[in-house]
CSV table of C-alpha atoms in Angstrom, one decimal:
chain,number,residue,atom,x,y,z
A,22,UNK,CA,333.9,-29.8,107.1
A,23,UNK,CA,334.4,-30.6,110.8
A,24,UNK,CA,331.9,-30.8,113.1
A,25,UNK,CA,332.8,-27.6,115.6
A,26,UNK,CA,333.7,-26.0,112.6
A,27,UNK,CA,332.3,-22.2,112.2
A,28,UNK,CA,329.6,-21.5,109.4
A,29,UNK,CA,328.2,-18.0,108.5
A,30,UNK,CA,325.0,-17.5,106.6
A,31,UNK,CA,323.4,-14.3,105.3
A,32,UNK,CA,319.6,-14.9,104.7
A,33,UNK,CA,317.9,-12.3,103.4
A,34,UNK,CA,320.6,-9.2,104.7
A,35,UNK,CA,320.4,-11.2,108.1
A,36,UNK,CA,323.7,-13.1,109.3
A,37,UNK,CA,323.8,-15.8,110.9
A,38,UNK,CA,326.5,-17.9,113.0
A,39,UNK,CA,326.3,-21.3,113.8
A,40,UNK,CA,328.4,-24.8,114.1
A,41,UNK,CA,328.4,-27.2,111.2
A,42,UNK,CA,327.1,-30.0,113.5
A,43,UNK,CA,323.9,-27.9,114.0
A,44,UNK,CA,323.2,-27.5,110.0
A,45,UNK,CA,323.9,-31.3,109.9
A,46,UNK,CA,321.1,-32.0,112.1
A,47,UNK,CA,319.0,-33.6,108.7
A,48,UNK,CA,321.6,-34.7,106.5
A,49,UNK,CA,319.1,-34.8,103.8
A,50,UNK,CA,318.2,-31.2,104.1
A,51,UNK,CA,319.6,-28.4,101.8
A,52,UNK,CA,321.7,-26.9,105.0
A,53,UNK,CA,323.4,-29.9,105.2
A,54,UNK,CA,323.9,-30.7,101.4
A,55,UNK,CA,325.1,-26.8,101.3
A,56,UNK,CA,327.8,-27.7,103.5
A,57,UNK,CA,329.5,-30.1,100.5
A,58,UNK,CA,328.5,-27.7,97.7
A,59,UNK,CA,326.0,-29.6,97.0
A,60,UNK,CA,323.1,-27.0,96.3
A,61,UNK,CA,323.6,-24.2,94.2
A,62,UNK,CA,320.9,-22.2,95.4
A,63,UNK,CA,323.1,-21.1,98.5
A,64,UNK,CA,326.2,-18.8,97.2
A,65,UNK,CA,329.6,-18.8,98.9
A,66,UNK,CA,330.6,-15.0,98.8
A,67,UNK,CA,333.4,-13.9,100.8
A,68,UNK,CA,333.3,-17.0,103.4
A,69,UNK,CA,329.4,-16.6,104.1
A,70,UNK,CA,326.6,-18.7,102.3
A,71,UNK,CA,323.8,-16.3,100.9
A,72,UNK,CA,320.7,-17.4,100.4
A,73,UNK,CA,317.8,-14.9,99.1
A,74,UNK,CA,315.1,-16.0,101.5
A,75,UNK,CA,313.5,-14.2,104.5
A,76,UNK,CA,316.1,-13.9,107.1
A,77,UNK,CA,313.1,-13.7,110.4
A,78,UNK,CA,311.6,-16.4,109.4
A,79,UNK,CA,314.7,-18.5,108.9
A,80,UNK,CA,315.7,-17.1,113.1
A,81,UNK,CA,312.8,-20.0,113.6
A,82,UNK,CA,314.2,-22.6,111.3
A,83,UNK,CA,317.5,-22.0,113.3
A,84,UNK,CA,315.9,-22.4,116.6
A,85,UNK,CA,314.7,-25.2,115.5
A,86,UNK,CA,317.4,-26.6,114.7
A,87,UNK,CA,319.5,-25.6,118.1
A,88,UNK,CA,316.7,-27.3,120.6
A,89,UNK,CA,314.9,-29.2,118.4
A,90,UNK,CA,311.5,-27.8,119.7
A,91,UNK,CA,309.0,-25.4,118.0
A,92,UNK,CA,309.0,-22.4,119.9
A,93,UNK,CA,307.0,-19.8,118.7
A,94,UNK,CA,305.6,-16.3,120.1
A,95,UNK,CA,302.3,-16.3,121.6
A,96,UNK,CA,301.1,-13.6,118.9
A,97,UNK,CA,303.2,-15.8,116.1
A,98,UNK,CA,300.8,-16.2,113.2
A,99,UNK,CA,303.1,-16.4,110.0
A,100,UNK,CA,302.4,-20.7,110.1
A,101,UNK,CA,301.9,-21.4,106.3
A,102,UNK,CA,304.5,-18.8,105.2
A,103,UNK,CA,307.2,-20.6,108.1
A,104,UNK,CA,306.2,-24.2,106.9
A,105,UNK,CA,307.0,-23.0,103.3
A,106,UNK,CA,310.4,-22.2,104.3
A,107,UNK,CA,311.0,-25.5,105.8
A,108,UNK,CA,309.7,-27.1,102.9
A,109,UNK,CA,312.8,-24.8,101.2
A,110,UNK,CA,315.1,-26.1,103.5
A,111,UNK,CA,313.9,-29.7,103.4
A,112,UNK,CA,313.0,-30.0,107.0
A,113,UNK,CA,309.9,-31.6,106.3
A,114,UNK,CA,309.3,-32.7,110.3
A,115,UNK,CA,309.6,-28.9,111.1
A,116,UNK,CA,307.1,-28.8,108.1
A,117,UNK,CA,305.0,-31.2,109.1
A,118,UNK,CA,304.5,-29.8,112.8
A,119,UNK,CA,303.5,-26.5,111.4
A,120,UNK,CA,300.9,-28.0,109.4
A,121,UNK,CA,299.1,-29.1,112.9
A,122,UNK,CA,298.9,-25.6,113.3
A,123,UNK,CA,295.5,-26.8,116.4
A,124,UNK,CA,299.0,-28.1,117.9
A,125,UNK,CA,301.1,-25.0,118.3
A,126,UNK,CA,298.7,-21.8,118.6
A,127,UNK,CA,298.5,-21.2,122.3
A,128,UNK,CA,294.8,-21.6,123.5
A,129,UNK,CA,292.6,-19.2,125.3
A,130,UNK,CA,292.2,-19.8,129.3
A,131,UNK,CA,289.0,-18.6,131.2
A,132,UNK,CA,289.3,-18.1,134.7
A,133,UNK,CA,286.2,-17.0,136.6
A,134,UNK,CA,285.7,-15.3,140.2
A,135,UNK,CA,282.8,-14.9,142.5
A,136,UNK,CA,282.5,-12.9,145.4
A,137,UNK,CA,279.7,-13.0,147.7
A,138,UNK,CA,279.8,-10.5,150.8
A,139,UNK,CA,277.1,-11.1,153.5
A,140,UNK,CA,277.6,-9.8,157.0
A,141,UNK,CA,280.6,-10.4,158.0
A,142,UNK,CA,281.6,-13.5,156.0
A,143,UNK,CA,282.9,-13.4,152.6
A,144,UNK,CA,282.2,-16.3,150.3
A,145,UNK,CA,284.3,-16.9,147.2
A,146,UNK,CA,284.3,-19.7,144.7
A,147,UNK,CA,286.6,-20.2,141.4
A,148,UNK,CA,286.0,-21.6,138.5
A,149,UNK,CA,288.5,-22.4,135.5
A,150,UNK,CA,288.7,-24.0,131.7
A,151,UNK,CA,292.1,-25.3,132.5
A,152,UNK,CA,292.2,-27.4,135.9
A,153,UNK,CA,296.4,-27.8,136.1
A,154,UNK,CA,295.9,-23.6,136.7
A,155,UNK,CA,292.7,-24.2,139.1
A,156,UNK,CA,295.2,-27.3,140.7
A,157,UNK,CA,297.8,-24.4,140.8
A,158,UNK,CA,295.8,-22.0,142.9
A,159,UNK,CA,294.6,-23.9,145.0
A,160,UNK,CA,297.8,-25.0,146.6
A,161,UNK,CA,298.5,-21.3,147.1
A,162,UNK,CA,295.4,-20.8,149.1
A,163,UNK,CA,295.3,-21.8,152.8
A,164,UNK,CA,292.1,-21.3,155.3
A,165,UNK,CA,292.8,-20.9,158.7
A,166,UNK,CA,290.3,-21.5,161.5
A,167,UNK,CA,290.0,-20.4,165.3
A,168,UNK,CA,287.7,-19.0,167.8
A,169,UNK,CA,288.0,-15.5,169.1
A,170,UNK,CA,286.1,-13.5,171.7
A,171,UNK,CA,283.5,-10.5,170.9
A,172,UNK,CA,285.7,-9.0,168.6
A,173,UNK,CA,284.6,-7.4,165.0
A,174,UNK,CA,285.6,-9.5,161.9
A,175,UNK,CA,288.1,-6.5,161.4
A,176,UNK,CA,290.1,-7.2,164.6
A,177,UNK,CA,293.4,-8.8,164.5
A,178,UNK,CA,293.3,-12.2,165.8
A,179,UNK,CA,294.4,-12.1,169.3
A,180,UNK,CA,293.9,-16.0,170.8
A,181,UNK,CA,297.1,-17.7,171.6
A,182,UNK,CA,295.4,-21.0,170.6
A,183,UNK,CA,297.1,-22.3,167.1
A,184,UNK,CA,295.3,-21.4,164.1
A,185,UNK,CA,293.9,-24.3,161.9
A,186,UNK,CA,294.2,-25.2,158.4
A,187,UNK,CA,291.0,-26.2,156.6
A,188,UNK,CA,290.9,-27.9,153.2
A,189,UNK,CA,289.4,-26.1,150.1
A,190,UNK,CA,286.2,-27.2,149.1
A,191,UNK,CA,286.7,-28.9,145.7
A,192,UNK,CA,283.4,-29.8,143.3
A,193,UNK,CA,285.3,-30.8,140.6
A,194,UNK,CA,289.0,-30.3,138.9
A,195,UNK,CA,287.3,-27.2,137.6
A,196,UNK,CA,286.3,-24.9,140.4
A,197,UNK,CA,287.0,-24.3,144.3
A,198,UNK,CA,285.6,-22.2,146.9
A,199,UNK,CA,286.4,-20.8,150.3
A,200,UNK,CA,285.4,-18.9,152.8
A,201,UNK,CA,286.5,-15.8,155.5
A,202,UNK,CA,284.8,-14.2,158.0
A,203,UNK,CA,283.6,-14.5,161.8
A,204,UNK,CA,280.7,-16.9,162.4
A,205,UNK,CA,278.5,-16.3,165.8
A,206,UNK,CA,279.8,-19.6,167.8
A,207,UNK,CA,278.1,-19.3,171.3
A,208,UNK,CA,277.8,-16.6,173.8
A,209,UNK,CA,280.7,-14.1,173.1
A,210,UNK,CA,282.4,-17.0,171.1
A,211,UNK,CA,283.3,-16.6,167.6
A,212,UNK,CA,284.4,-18.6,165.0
A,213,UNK,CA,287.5,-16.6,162.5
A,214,UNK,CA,288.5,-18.1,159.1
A,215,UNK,CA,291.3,-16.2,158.1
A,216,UNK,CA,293.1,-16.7,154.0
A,217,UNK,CA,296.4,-16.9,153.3
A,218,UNK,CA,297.5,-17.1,149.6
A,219,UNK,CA,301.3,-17.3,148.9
A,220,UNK,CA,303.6,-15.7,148.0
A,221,UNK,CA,301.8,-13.4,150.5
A,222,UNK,CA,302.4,-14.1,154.2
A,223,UNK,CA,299.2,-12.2,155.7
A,224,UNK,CA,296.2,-14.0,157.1
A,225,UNK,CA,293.5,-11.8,156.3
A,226,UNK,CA,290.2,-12.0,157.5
A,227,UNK,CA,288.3,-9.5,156.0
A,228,UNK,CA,286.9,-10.1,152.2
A,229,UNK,CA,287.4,-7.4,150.3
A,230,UNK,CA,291.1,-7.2,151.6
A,231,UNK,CA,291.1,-10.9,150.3
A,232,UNK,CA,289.3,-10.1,146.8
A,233,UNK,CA,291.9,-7.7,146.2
A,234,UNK,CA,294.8,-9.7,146.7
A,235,UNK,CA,293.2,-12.9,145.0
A,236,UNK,CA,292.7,-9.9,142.1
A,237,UNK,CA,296.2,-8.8,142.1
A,238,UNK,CA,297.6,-12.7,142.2
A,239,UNK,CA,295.9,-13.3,139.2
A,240,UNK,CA,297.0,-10.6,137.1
A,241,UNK,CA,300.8,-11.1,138.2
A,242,UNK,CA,300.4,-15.0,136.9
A,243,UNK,CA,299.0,-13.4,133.7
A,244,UNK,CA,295.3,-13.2,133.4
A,245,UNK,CA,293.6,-10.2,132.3
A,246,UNK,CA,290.5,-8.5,133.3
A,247,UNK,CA,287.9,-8.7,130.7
A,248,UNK,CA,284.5,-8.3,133.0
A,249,UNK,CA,283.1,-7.3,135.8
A,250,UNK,CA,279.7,-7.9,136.5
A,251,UNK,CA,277.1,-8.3,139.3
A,252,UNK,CA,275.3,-12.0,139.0
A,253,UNK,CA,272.6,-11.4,141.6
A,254,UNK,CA,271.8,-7.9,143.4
A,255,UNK,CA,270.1,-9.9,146.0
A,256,UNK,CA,272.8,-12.0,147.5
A,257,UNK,CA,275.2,-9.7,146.3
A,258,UNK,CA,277.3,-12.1,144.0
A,259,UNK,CA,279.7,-10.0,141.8
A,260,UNK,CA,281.4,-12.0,139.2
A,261,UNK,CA,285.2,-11.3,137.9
A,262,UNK,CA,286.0,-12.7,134.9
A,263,UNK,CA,289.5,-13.1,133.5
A,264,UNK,CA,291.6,-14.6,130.0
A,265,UNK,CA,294.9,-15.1,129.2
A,266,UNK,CA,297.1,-17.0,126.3
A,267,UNK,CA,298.0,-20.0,127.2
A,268,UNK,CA,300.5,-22.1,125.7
A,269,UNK,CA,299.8,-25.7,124.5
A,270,UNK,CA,302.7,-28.4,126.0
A,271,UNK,CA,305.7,-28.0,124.0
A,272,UNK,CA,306.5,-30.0,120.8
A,273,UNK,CA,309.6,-32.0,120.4
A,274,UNK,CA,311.4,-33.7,117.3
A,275,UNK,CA,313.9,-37.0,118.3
A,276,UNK,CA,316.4,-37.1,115.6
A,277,UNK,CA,317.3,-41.4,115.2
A,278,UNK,CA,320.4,-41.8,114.0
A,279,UNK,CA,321.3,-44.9,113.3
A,280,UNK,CA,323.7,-46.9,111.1
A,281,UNK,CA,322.6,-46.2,107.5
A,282,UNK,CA,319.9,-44.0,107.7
A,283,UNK,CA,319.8,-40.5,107.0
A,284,UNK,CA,318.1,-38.4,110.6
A,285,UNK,CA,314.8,-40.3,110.9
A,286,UNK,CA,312.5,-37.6,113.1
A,287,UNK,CA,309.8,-38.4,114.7
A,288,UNK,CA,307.7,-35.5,116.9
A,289,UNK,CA,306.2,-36.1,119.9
A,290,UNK,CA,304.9,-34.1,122.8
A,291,UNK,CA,306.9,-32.9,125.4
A,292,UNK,CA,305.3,-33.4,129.1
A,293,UNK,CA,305.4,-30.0,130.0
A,294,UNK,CA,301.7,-29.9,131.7
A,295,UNK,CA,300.6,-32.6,133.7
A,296,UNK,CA,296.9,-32.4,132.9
A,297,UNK,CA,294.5,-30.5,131.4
């Protein structure tokens, strides 16, 4: 069988379509032995190959077999019952991936935020379990500084002198914080730190307007609400807490295929996060 050549498979009631060359990606597996008659267990009928397995399951296996990646819904929790069907199939590095199920379940994030409001500065500090997303953040947040003259901390910025950037302050991989606000300088003299995050273009000064657009960031990138709760009624520190399902770096099987053997695979991780 050529291979470009067209192959049609109902499993289960489902059909399939695919190239030879995809089913050939093993040559020791059953699809690939099917394709010379060489395993009765899949029936020719009417220029299809039925097999009676279950046809969603087997959407994975052919997935698989297209990118050569396990790619699995977040809520995906069918891991035994998939690796048996690759077992069937005899793609036992498919198998043996799904048996490291700790490697393929997306993990849990926990991102925390506080908010402190006191006068008219606004104090905020984030903390997070992963660091790549607390990494992420923080090059969407910029703090501007300047000095303006007896105006509230409500009060558009009027100076014509530049704005300047400040750096976020940055305990550890883990956590940042920032602040906004106007600062009594000297005599009428004031000093403004204004936050921008992106994609956002305003440079907001006031706190709460900042809480809710740090807020709303957040939930766009993902996170959900879980808690709100105040940490200390005397300096006002109210803590937002947030979760969502992350997924683990990709995995990735290299097919060898070399004179005389038979689709040696190997897995190995594919560098989709930088750090954790």
């Amino acid at each position: 069988m050529s291979n470009q050549e067209l192959v049609v498979l109902s499993v289960g009631g489902v059909r399939f379509v695919t190239q030879a060359s995809t089913l050939q990606q093993f040559p020791e597996s059953r699809l690939a032995r099917m394709l010379n008659d060489d395993d009765r267990e899949f029936k020719l009928v009417n220029g299809e190959f039925f097999v009676d397995r279950d046809g969603t399951l087997f959407s994975y296996i052919m997935d698989f077999l297209r990118t050569l990646q396990v790619s699995l819904p977040t809520d995906f929790s069918d891991y035994q019952r998939l690796q048996r069907e690759a077992e069937f199939y005899g793609l036992y590095p498919l198998a043996d991936l799904l048996s490291q199920e700790h490697l393929l379940k997306p993990r849990l994030e926990i991102l925390e935020v506080r908010f402190s409001l006191q006068e008219m500065q606004a104090f905020f500090r984030i903390f997070g379990s992963c660091s790549t997303t607390v990494e992420t953040l923080a090059e969407q947040i910029t703090v501007f500084t300047g000095q303006q003259s007896g105006q509230s901390w409500n009060s558009p910025f009027t100076s014509q002198k530049p704005l300047v950037p400040l750096p976020l302050e940055r305990p550890s991989h883990h956590d940042m914080a920032f602040q906004c606000g106007t600062d009594y300088s000297a005599g009428d003299q004031f000093v403004a730190r204004y936050v921008s995050i992106k994609p956002d273009n305003r440079k907001l000064i006031n706190g709460t307007n900042v809480l809710g657009l740090l807020l709303d960031t957040l939930l766009k990138d993902g996170f959900r609400l879980i808690s709100t709760r105040t940490v200390s009624s005397e300096e006002k520190v109210e803590c937002y807490s947030f979760e969502r399902m992350k997924r683990r770096a990709g995995l990735t099987v290299t097919v060898n295929q070399t004179p005389g053997s038979s689709g040696v695979a190997q897995a190995k991780r594919s560098q989709v996060q930088k750090r954790k």
